[in-house]
XYZ file of C-alpha atoms in Angstrom:
653
model
C -0.080 0.009 -0.008
C 2.792 2.357 0.849
C 4.453 1.678 -2.494
C 1.335 2.539 -4.375
C 0.703 5.779 -2.411
C 4.263 7.001 -2.987
C 3.957 6.578 -6.763
C 0.586 8.363 -6.620
C 2.254 11.331 -4.953
C 5.125 11.214 -7.495
C 2.748 11.323 -10.410
C 0.719 14.069 -8.812
C 3.885 16.154 -8.301
C 4.961 15.546 -11.916
C 1.530 16.782 -12.999
C 1.685 20.162 -11.215
C 1.309 23.046 -13.579
C 4.408 25.270 -14.272
C 3.812 28.930 -14.679
C 0.284 29.369 -15.999
C -0.123 25.887 -17.437
C -3.360 24.385 -16.198
C -3.303 21.036 -18.076
C -1.509 18.177 -16.158
C 1.802 17.424 -17.855
C 1.087 13.768 -17.967
C -2.106 13.960 -19.965
C -0.793 16.825 -22.160
C 2.381 14.971 -22.943
C 0.656 11.746 -23.842
C -1.656 13.511 -26.223
C 1.091 15.461 -27.823
C 2.851 12.261 -28.842
C 0.232 11.453 -31.397
C 1.614 13.045 -34.553
C -1.184 11.777 -36.790
C -4.595 10.237 -36.214
C -4.000 7.754 -38.959
C -0.570 6.403 -37.969
C 0.986 5.406 -34.717
C 4.591 6.620 -34.393
C 7.155 3.789 -34.026
C 9.018 5.133 -30.969
C 11.065 2.032 -30.504
C 12.183 1.499 -34.105
C 15.906 1.492 -34.921
C 16.857 1.399 -31.142
C 17.863 -1.260 -28.567
C 14.566 -1.186 -26.780
C 11.255 -2.969 -27.318
C 9.020 -0.345 -25.665
C 9.091 3.086 -24.096
C 8.604 3.557 -20.346
C 5.305 5.310 -20.760
C 3.407 2.879 -23.085
C 3.076 -0.341 -21.125
C -0.370 -1.305 -19.986
C -2.376 -4.333 -18.724
C -2.648 -5.398 -22.319
C 1.166 -6.033 -22.325
C 1.037 -8.574 -19.328
C 3.333 -11.487 -19.799
C 5.399 -9.865 -22.544
C 9.121 -9.807 -22.432
C 10.327 -6.229 -22.813
C 13.547 -4.235 -22.950
C 13.513 -0.655 -21.683
C 16.140 2.103 -21.600
C 15.952 5.252 -19.503
C 17.039 7.243 -16.484
C 16.634 6.130 -12.810
C 14.047 8.585 -11.558
C 13.816 7.225 -7.979
C 14.793 4.255 -5.869
C 13.385 3.067 -2.578
C 14.611 0.554 -0.028
C 16.526 -1.298 -2.875
C 13.328 -3.062 -3.687
C 12.004 -1.069 -6.637
C 12.920 1.895 -8.821
C 11.192 4.143 -11.250
C 12.560 4.254 -14.732
C 11.934 7.360 -16.824
C 12.274 8.252 -20.484
C 10.703 11.092 -22.446
C 7.440 9.104 -22.809
C 6.743 8.462 -19.100
C 7.550 6.493 -15.979
C 7.368 2.773 -15.239
C 7.988 0.909 -12.007
C 10.797 -1.699 -11.945
C 11.052 -4.450 -9.328
C 14.561 -5.077 -8.289
C 15.195 -8.910 -7.871
C 16.114 -9.981 -4.385
C 17.129 -13.600 -4.913
C 20.755 -14.738 -4.918
C 20.761 -15.857 -8.549
C 20.174 -12.213 -9.602
C 22.812 -10.669 -7.403
C 24.572 -8.980 -10.212
C 21.316 -7.337 -11.407
C 20.520 -6.160 -7.936
C 24.025 -4.670 -7.568
C 23.692 -2.661 -10.762
C 20.250 -1.373 -10.020
C 20.896 -0.673 -6.338
C 24.303 1.036 -6.649
C 23.694 3.191 -9.802
C 23.122 6.793 -8.741
C 19.802 8.471 -9.470
C 19.752 9.812 -13.115
C 22.126 7.109 -14.330
C 21.155 5.619 -17.665
C 20.319 1.887 -17.541
C 18.942 -0.781 -19.827
C 16.686 -3.434 -18.327
C 14.877 -6.554 -19.658
C 12.111 -8.391 -17.942
C 8.467 -9.427 -17.869
C 5.399 -7.152 -17.552
C 3.460 -8.310 -14.566
C 0.377 -6.913 -12.596
C 0.972 -4.892 -9.553
C -0.227 -6.532 -6.291
C -3.862 -5.791 -5.426
C -4.277 -2.431 -3.764
C -0.951 -1.018 -5.069
C -2.272 0.155 -8.447
C -1.806 3.836 -9.195
C -4.763 5.170 -11.265
C -3.004 8.561 -11.660
C -0.098 6.959 -13.420
C -0.553 5.719 -17.036
C 1.496 2.617 -16.228
C 0.106 2.372 -12.780
C -1.482 -1.076 -13.276
C 1.719 -2.979 -14.115
C 5.403 -3.228 -13.242
C 8.488 -4.873 -14.645
C 10.029 -7.944 -13.159
C 13.651 -7.506 -14.177
C 15.805 -10.375 -15.416
C 18.870 -8.538 -16.740
C 20.223 -5.036 -16.335
C 23.044 -2.944 -17.771
C 24.483 0.264 -16.547
C 24.930 2.358 -19.702
C 26.282 5.477 -17.963
C 26.566 6.445 -14.272
C 25.508 9.927 -13.211
C 27.686 12.192 -11.010
C 26.171 14.437 -8.285
C 23.619 16.707 -9.881
C 23.443 20.489 -9.452
C 19.621 20.130 -9.033
C 16.973 17.506 -9.026
C 15.341 16.607 -12.376
C 11.831 17.262 -11.165
C 9.414 20.023 -12.371
C 8.210 20.898 -8.922
C 11.715 21.442 -7.533
C 12.525 25.300 -7.624
C 15.556 26.265 -9.608
C 16.905 29.679 -10.576
C 16.738 30.393 -14.341
C 20.494 31.025 -14.311
C 21.169 27.504 -12.943
C 18.709 26.005 -15.419
C 20.371 27.742 -18.392
C 23.945 26.743 -17.123
C 22.891 23.058 -17.100
C 20.383 23.181 -19.887
C 21.021 19.629 -20.906
C 19.732 18.547 -17.536
C 16.890 20.947 -17.577
C 15.744 19.502 -20.897
C 15.116 16.166 -19.161
C 12.129 17.661 -17.279
C 8.670 16.703 -18.304
C 7.699 20.329 -18.749
C 10.528 21.090 -21.140
C 9.896 17.883 -23.006
C 6.252 18.777 -23.382
C 7.094 22.347 -24.580
C 9.577 21.232 -27.170
C 7.532 18.374 -28.517
C 4.496 20.581 -28.808
C 6.636 23.110 -30.675
C 7.777 20.304 -33.035
C 4.214 19.089 -33.539
C 2.772 22.549 -34.285
C 5.542 23.339 -36.775
C 4.963 20.045 -38.609
C 1.258 20.772 -38.900
C 1.977 24.312 -40.076
C 4.276 22.920 -42.850
C 1.581 20.313 -43.775
C -1.104 23.072 -43.944
C 0.991 25.530 -45.992
C 2.772 23.087 -48.384
C 0.431 20.206 -48.826
C -2.876 22.007 -48.559
C -2.150 25.411 -49.990
C 0.805 25.038 -52.304
C 3.494 27.103 -50.511
C 7.103 26.519 -51.209
C 9.565 26.242 -48.282
C 12.655 28.299 -49.194
C 15.793 28.952 -47.179
C 17.127 32.490 -47.350
C 20.680 33.638 -46.501
C 21.804 34.296 -42.897
C 24.794 36.398 -44.086
C 23.302 39.558 -45.626
C 24.069 43.315 -45.712
C 23.191 46.140 -43.364
C 19.781 47.648 -44.152
C 18.182 50.945 -43.036
C 15.659 51.280 -40.249
C 14.307 48.811 -37.846
C 16.211 47.216 -34.916
C 19.970 46.995 -34.462
C 21.569 44.279 -36.469
C 24.496 41.964 -35.593
C 27.499 42.599 -37.745
C 29.801 39.782 -38.905
C 33.366 40.733 -40.025
C 34.620 39.630 -43.393
C 38.257 39.186 -44.632
C 37.841 42.245 -46.835
C 39.097 45.259 -45.018
C 36.303 47.465 -43.574
C 33.459 45.265 -44.892
C 30.895 43.436 -42.837
C 28.022 41.093 -43.283
C 24.879 41.625 -41.275
C 22.589 38.993 -39.708
C 19.036 39.687 -40.960
C 16.301 40.939 -38.619
C 13.931 39.059 -40.856
C 13.914 37.605 -44.406
C 11.813 40.684 -45.468
C 13.654 41.627 -48.671
C 14.293 38.013 -49.704
C 10.650 37.085 -49.390
C 9.693 40.106 -51.608
C 12.369 39.129 -54.144
C 11.003 35.640 -54.260
C 7.695 37.060 -55.285
C 9.382 39.027 -58.041
C 10.972 35.687 -59.023
C 7.527 34.140 -59.436
C 7.560 31.746 -56.476
C 4.051 32.943 -55.831
C 3.752 31.385 -52.278
C 6.722 31.194 -49.935
C 7.127 30.234 -46.274
C 10.071 29.522 -43.936
C 10.699 28.634 -40.395
C 13.140 31.502 -40.290
C 15.866 32.389 -37.805
C 16.055 36.067 -37.151
C 18.478 38.241 -35.230
C 18.384 41.522 -33.343
C 21.276 43.030 -31.411
C 19.073 43.952 -28.487
C 18.834 42.765 -24.933
C 16.587 39.855 -23.892
C 13.161 40.176 -22.258
C 10.688 37.613 -21.055
C 9.184 37.720 -24.650
C 12.275 38.446 -26.653
C 15.920 37.374 -27.144
C 18.662 38.158 -29.631
C 17.917 35.172 -31.865
C 14.340 34.103 -32.515
C 12.244 32.058 -34.820
C 9.400 33.277 -37.213
C 6.887 31.464 -39.320
C 7.650 33.712 -42.367
C 5.060 33.826 -45.110
C 4.548 35.772 -48.399
C 1.957 35.529 -51.211
C 1.473 37.158 -54.584
C -1.864 38.647 -55.836
C -3.226 38.734 -52.282
C -5.004 41.414 -50.157
C -5.122 41.901 -46.415
C -8.243 39.828 -45.995
C -6.597 36.872 -47.793
C -3.620 36.919 -45.487
C -5.801 37.023 -42.472
C -7.943 34.117 -43.482
C -4.781 32.077 -44.353
C -3.373 32.677 -40.777
C -6.669 31.893 -39.129
C -6.832 28.582 -40.926
C -3.129 27.808 -40.211
C -3.586 28.378 -36.484
C -6.874 26.418 -36.359
C -5.209 23.469 -38.186
C -2.085 23.378 -36.077
C -3.690 24.127 -32.712
C -2.771 21.599 -29.997
C -5.398 18.865 -29.312
C -5.234 19.428 -25.547
C -6.365 23.039 -25.832
C -9.814 24.402 -26.501
C -10.183 24.668 -30.379
C -9.667 28.035 -32.037
C -12.821 29.798 -33.226
C -12.518 31.689 -36.533
C -12.695 34.273 -37.953
C -10.817 36.424 -35.394
C -12.346 39.717 -34.459
C -10.809 42.919 -35.840
C -10.198 46.340 -34.437
C -8.590 49.448 -35.859
C -5.473 50.854 -34.283
C -7.414 54.054 -33.314
C -10.141 52.041 -31.733
C -7.646 49.810 -29.795
C -5.841 52.927 -28.457
C -9.145 54.698 -27.389
C -10.707 51.615 -25.804
C -7.676 49.746 -24.313
C -4.862 52.275 -24.415
C -2.569 50.017 -26.407
C -2.230 48.524 -29.924
C -2.130 44.955 -28.429
C -5.151 44.794 -26.081
C -6.059 41.960 -23.928
C -9.725 41.436 -24.683
C -10.334 38.714 -22.140
C -11.702 41.154 -19.649
C -13.493 44.515 -19.547
C -12.355 47.650 -17.757
C -12.496 49.552 -21.014
C -11.514 53.143 -21.384
C -14.388 55.524 -21.553
C -14.416 59.153 -22.710
C -16.195 61.159 -20.103
C -15.331 64.543 -21.515
C -19.036 65.397 -22.134
C -19.811 64.853 -18.502
C -17.578 67.772 -17.574
C -18.348 70.170 -20.490
C -19.997 72.623 -18.115
C -18.135 71.798 -14.916
C -17.143 74.245 -12.277
C -13.877 72.436 -11.747
C -11.367 74.758 -13.292
C -8.528 72.420 -14.219
C -10.911 70.200 -16.049
C -12.237 73.083 -18.078
C -8.627 74.042 -18.932
C -7.876 70.536 -20.202
C -11.021 70.441 -22.423
C -10.090 73.909 -23.896
C -7.002 72.441 -25.472
C -7.151 71.020 -29.031
C -6.445 67.318 -27.968
C -7.712 67.649 -24.429
C -9.936 64.899 -23.041
C -11.110 63.328 -19.863
C -10.863 59.562 -19.698
C -11.635 56.969 -17.162
C -11.796 53.216 -16.351
C -13.984 51.418 -13.866
C -12.246 48.856 -11.759
C -14.883 46.309 -10.708
C -14.862 45.896 -6.872
C -11.777 48.005 -6.789
C -12.934 49.746 -3.597
C -13.261 46.336 -1.941
C -10.029 44.662 -3.022
C -7.523 47.378 -3.687
C -5.654 48.745 -0.709
C -4.435 52.239 0.116
C -0.908 51.321 -0.873
C -2.148 49.965 -4.163
C -3.769 53.278 -5.038
C -0.654 55.254 -3.974
C 1.438 53.026 -6.228
C -0.910 53.731 -9.157
C -0.734 57.478 -8.568
C 3.091 57.402 -8.169
C 3.406 55.357 -11.311
C 1.317 57.926 -13.316
C 3.235 60.867 -11.911
C 6.719 59.250 -12.447
C 6.192 57.845 -15.942
C 3.632 60.076 -17.489
C 3.740 63.239 -15.409
C -0.026 62.823 -14.938
C -2.344 63.077 -11.918
C -4.798 60.125 -11.410
C -8.007 60.953 -9.774
C -9.459 57.924 -7.992
C -13.100 57.737 -6.891
C -14.506 55.004 -4.699
C -18.117 53.948 -4.247
C -18.594 52.019 -1.092
C -21.272 49.411 -0.111
C -23.554 52.225 1.033
C -23.267 53.981 -2.325
C -21.338 56.842 -0.867
C -18.653 58.465 -3.005
C -15.256 58.973 -1.375
C -11.922 60.486 -2.346
C -10.672 64.136 -2.241
C -11.835 64.623 -5.822
C -15.378 63.264 -5.384
C -16.554 66.158 -3.131
C -16.094 68.623 -6.043
C -18.511 66.640 -8.216
C -22.033 68.063 -8.721
C -24.922 65.659 -8.293
C -25.705 65.746 -11.993
C -22.086 64.843 -12.846
C -22.190 61.922 -10.483
C -25.417 60.499 -11.957
C -24.183 60.907 -15.567
C -20.823 59.405 -14.654
C -22.503 56.487 -13.044
C -24.814 55.893 -15.989
C -22.009 56.255 -18.640
C -19.519 53.890 -16.825
C -21.983 51.419 -15.297
C -20.496 52.099 -11.853
C -21.721 49.645 -9.019
C -21.193 49.349 -5.374
C -17.548 48.882 -4.223
C -16.230 49.907 -7.681
C -13.315 52.220 -8.191
C -13.037 54.782 -10.950
C -9.659 56.142 -12.138
C -9.979 59.449 -14.077
C -7.228 61.134 -16.057
C -7.486 64.537 -17.651
C -4.975 65.295 -20.393
C -4.036 64.931 -24.103
C -6.107 62.075 -25.623
C -3.347 59.720 -26.714
C -1.292 60.126 -23.506
C -4.300 59.672 -21.289
C -5.403 56.528 -23.140
C -1.923 55.074 -23.032
C -1.597 55.611 -19.344
C -5.068 54.147 -18.594
C -4.065 51.187 -20.679
C -1.062 50.504 -18.413
C -3.218 51.110 -15.251
C -5.905 48.747 -16.573
C -3.326 45.888 -16.709
C -1.891 46.820 -13.359
C -5.285 46.873 -11.644
C -5.999 43.469 -13.231
C -2.756 42.072 -11.815
C -3.727 43.515 -8.335
C -7.162 42.154 -8.416
C -5.983 38.715 -9.478
C -3.405 38.782 -6.593
C -6.464 39.257 -4.269
C -8.208 36.208 -5.795
C -10.404 37.846 -8.371
C -10.463 35.935 -11.617
C -10.390 38.288 -14.623
C -8.183 36.450 -17.269
C -8.781 32.821 -17.817
C -5.378 31.214 -18.658
C -7.098 28.531 -20.554
C -8.768 31.124 -22.908
C -7.061 32.144 -26.046
C -8.463 35.419 -27.525
C -7.053 36.373 -30.818
C -7.523 39.777 -32.374
C -6.563 41.543 -35.559
C -5.420 45.119 -35.180
C -5.516 46.983 -38.489
C -5.258 50.525 -39.966
C -1.996 51.503 -38.274
C -0.428 54.842 -39.267
C 2.092 54.303 -41.954
C 4.580 56.755 -40.268
C 5.330 57.952 -36.787
C 7.275 61.029 -35.789
C 10.733 60.312 -34.348
C 11.016 60.881 -30.621
C 14.400 62.442 -30.880
C 13.453 64.579 -33.855
C 9.671 65.354 -34.109
C 10.057 66.977 -37.516
C 11.227 63.668 -39.100
C 9.276 60.476 -39.800
C 9.961 56.868 -39.292
C 8.057 53.714 -40.399
C 5.492 52.406 -38.013
C 5.962 48.893 -39.334
C 8.729 48.896 -41.992
C 9.442 51.004 -45.038
C 8.075 48.344 -47.445
C 4.586 48.680 -46.145
C 2.057 49.918 -48.765
C -0.121 52.923 -47.912
C -3.882 52.521 -47.615
C -5.392 53.162 -51.046
C -7.753 55.776 -49.614
C -4.853 57.756 -48.163
C -2.325 57.838 -50.995
C -3.280 61.345 -51.915
C -1.946 62.508 -48.465
C 1.490 61.186 -49.067
C 2.783 64.386 -50.600
C 0.915 66.866 -48.311
C 0.154 65.209 -44.909
C 2.142 61.921 -44.724
C 1.683 61.579 -41.004
C -2.071 61.083 -41.566
C -1.589 58.135 -44.007
C -2.736 54.744 -42.838
C -0.704 51.681 -43.825
C -1.904 48.263 -45.017
C -0.346 46.793 -41.920
C -1.965 44.274 -39.601
C -1.013 42.750 -36.303
C -2.174 39.534 -34.744
C -2.651 39.817 -30.933
C -3.151 36.944 -28.457
C -4.183 37.685 -24.893
C -2.494 41.129 -25.003
C 0.601 40.016 -26.767
C 1.567 40.698 -30.349
C 2.264 37.232 -31.942
C 2.346 38.256 -35.629
C 2.665 41.219 -37.897
C 2.584 41.819 -41.584
C 1.427 44.058 -44.447
C 0.576 44.353 -48.048
C 3.867 45.563 -49.689
C 4.805 48.323 -52.062
C 5.311 46.708 -55.482
C 5.852 49.987 -57.354
C 9.515 51.032 -57.525
C 8.736 54.703 -57.932
C 6.556 54.814 -54.809
C 9.094 52.748 -52.811
C 11.850 55.157 -53.765
C 9.800 58.297 -52.879
C 9.055 56.868 -49.331
C 12.604 55.786 -48.731
C 14.433 58.848 -49.997
C 12.045 61.766 -49.574
C 9.879 60.807 -46.527
C 12.234 58.664 -44.470
C 15.546 60.220 -45.624
C 17.158 56.820 -46.053
C 20.113 55.989 -48.270
C 18.405 54.287 -51.256
C 21.796 52.874 -52.427
C 21.501 50.278 -49.495
C 18.295 48.966 -51.178
C 19.193 49.401 -54.855
C 18.848 45.622 -55.452
C 15.235 45.666 -54.223
C 14.270 48.829 -56.075
C 15.744 47.436 -59.300
C 13.835 44.212 -58.801
C 10.523 46.119 -58.455
C 11.078 47.671 -61.775
C 11.132 44.285 -63.431
C 7.441 43.385 -63.245
C 6.934 42.808 -59.454
C 3.468 41.350 -58.712
C 1.306 42.830 -55.905
C 2.157 40.830 -52.803
C 1.820 40.692 -49.085
C 2.795 38.652 -46.147
C 3.100 38.135 -42.442
C 5.462 36.675 -39.829
C 4.290 34.789 -36.701
C 6.591 34.852 -33.709
C 6.873 31.127 -33.031
C 8.609 31.478 -29.724
C 6.154 33.958 -28.269
C 3.207 31.959 -29.626
C 4.401 28.749 -28.049
C 5.117 30.613 -24.728
C 1.456 31.750 -24.534
C -0.013 28.370 -25.570
C 2.053 26.469 -22.960
C 1.558 29.094 -20.215
C 5.382 29.411 -19.839
C 6.624 32.474 -17.934
C 9.274 33.249 -20.613
C 10.061 32.361 -24.255
C 13.205 30.772 -22.933
C 11.019 27.915 -21.691
C 10.034 27.013 -25.174
C 13.475 27.250 -26.727
C 15.919 24.338 -26.500
C 19.077 26.445 -25.901
C 18.100 30.091 -25.260
C 20.133 33.087 -24.300
C 20.059 34.679 -20.797
C 18.345 38.001 -19.959
C 21.613 39.679 -20.993
C 21.853 37.726 -24.248
C 24.500 35.286 -22.991
C 24.679 31.529 -23.274
C 25.369 30.551 -19.760
C 26.091 26.918 -20.642
C 29.016 27.712 -23.079
C 29.819 31.260 -21.933
C 29.115 32.832 -25.288
C 29.925 35.464 -26.425
C 33.556 34.784 -25.700
C 36.819 36.518 -26.415
C 38.967 35.752 -29.515
C 42.783 35.658 -29.660
C 44.266 38.663 -31.300
C 45.847 36.471 -33.959
C 42.387 35.285 -35.058
C 41.237 38.919 -35.490
C 44.027 39.975 -37.760
C 42.665 38.406 -41.010
C 39.461 40.481 -40.442
C 41.494 43.792 -40.181
C 39.688 44.726 -36.874
C 40.942 45.550 -33.439
C 39.322 45.666 -29.978
C 39.136 48.923 -28.033
C 39.037 48.418 -24.325
C 37.389 50.990 -22.042
C 39.609 52.478 -19.282
C 38.655 53.967 -15.890
C 38.977 57.427 -17.474
C 36.432 56.632 -20.083
C 39.040 56.616 -22.864
C 39.655 53.565 -25.068
C 42.863 51.693 -25.669
C 43.493 49.334 -28.533
C 44.671 45.787 -28.055
C 46.243 45.542 -31.474
C 46.962 47.834 -34.377
C 46.688 46.111 -37.827
C 47.615 48.082 -40.835
C 44.064 48.742 -41.683
C 41.369 48.489 -38.972
C 37.989 49.264 -37.717
C 37.155 49.561 -34.045
C 34.636 46.836 -33.012
């Protein structure tokens, strides 16, 4: 009985969710192994085993089997649990003298050692079955055992429920990969990519084309990694995306391209970004925005994991202006309410002077959100944090109003409100007992952006207090469209930069504004948002060389020589085309509920962009730098730089 109860606790521990994952790992993993409904994968073909540790059932009773795996646990030298990537199985250690050599191997091998065992599948004794374990009705009576590799002392236990720092996990990534959660994440990733390939290539005629990794520096966008060449002063660049190549493939008549593309940005890592990442990169000829959107909806529906609720299509759509005005962001989380409401009309005739002054300005507005039961759940320090955040990051004053259980209004600002203003505010915002209202008066875009941040902060605070607002099992996709084609540069407001990238085509209705008011032009750019995170972005492209040259040279002040190859190609009969790129890492992170994209990448970089396992990036001997005609300049305490070598022709790197 004790034996069965221990295994039950073990399986329960292995089934605990990691991060936001709500599905038990055991059930999710077993479902993810079925790559096709028509064909059962041969997991034991070409190898020295007959079965995996997770597949044996009562139907295998009496069979002679050979298993290979890692020793998960051993107790009292009477049994051990053997693990492979498919599950766990209980092994009975023989106690009779004739099997002394087998017992010695299995009893002395350290935990996480790799062993090979052969024996007979038998039933567990009555009462010792474990219904929570897929192999819980049987065990293996071992006849022979072989120690394939002994394990040294581990830096941490290979169990999902054992807390480990991320730095330690990344340092010993090859051990972290043995965990069931990482096994599930990477196998789910493989399964989804395979289904995406099947959908695009087999069902819709796309061509999988690899594009170069070594390219040239291009204008705009994120910082690029430079790669030195042996030609003095000349460098390759690692592409941020295959954008130009995919367009050139359309000029080349490929018609439909896709690629599981590696992309690079010389930027620091964040929970949802790292220096190297993967996109599902797609481009089509003779297509419009609607065609791209329908393709992606079908792609996600087709490749969606079986252990998640199915994806409903079509996805809802929202304009950029609507998203900003309603949610304060271009990537809104639509799983919960707390929408931004314009309450300017409530205060058109107010006696509160500073509100009148705000409304007298051209872009002046008064905005608010209603936090349901905020007066009940949010504490005084929470409200102070919100006000300090607004003052520090936006230089804005937040005016909180509370409605208590007796329907009394409280806060320093509430006493200045007239009765009519209170009634209209209650009607317009649907305020109920114990709700809290946050009011901001200021410029429209700035007020909306701040309330968008406060909306998410309040949701976090409410969920910390036990209020359920965002169902982690719910996946709410949203298209955001009609972005501005250009934005003004923060460092130079008189100059423009691309909101998406410089190859995005202007909206047909706004082309006449390009020469007079380019800042008002909308682009044919669309983003795909999932639960408040951007997981994809694309656009219909400019296929006219003259228009592309005008936008690059005249509006964006870019050096067109860097893109002469693309401009020339557009002059040779380029078809209308458009495309999109899905961020595979970010998408998988959201689907699995992982706290970081590093949990869905086999060998990720750290927060600082380092590989903690191999210590990359690493220094290079001076002799190896000489063929590239570069030298390293080391900073000194005085702030000046000193060179470590002086080749005849060099560039500082």
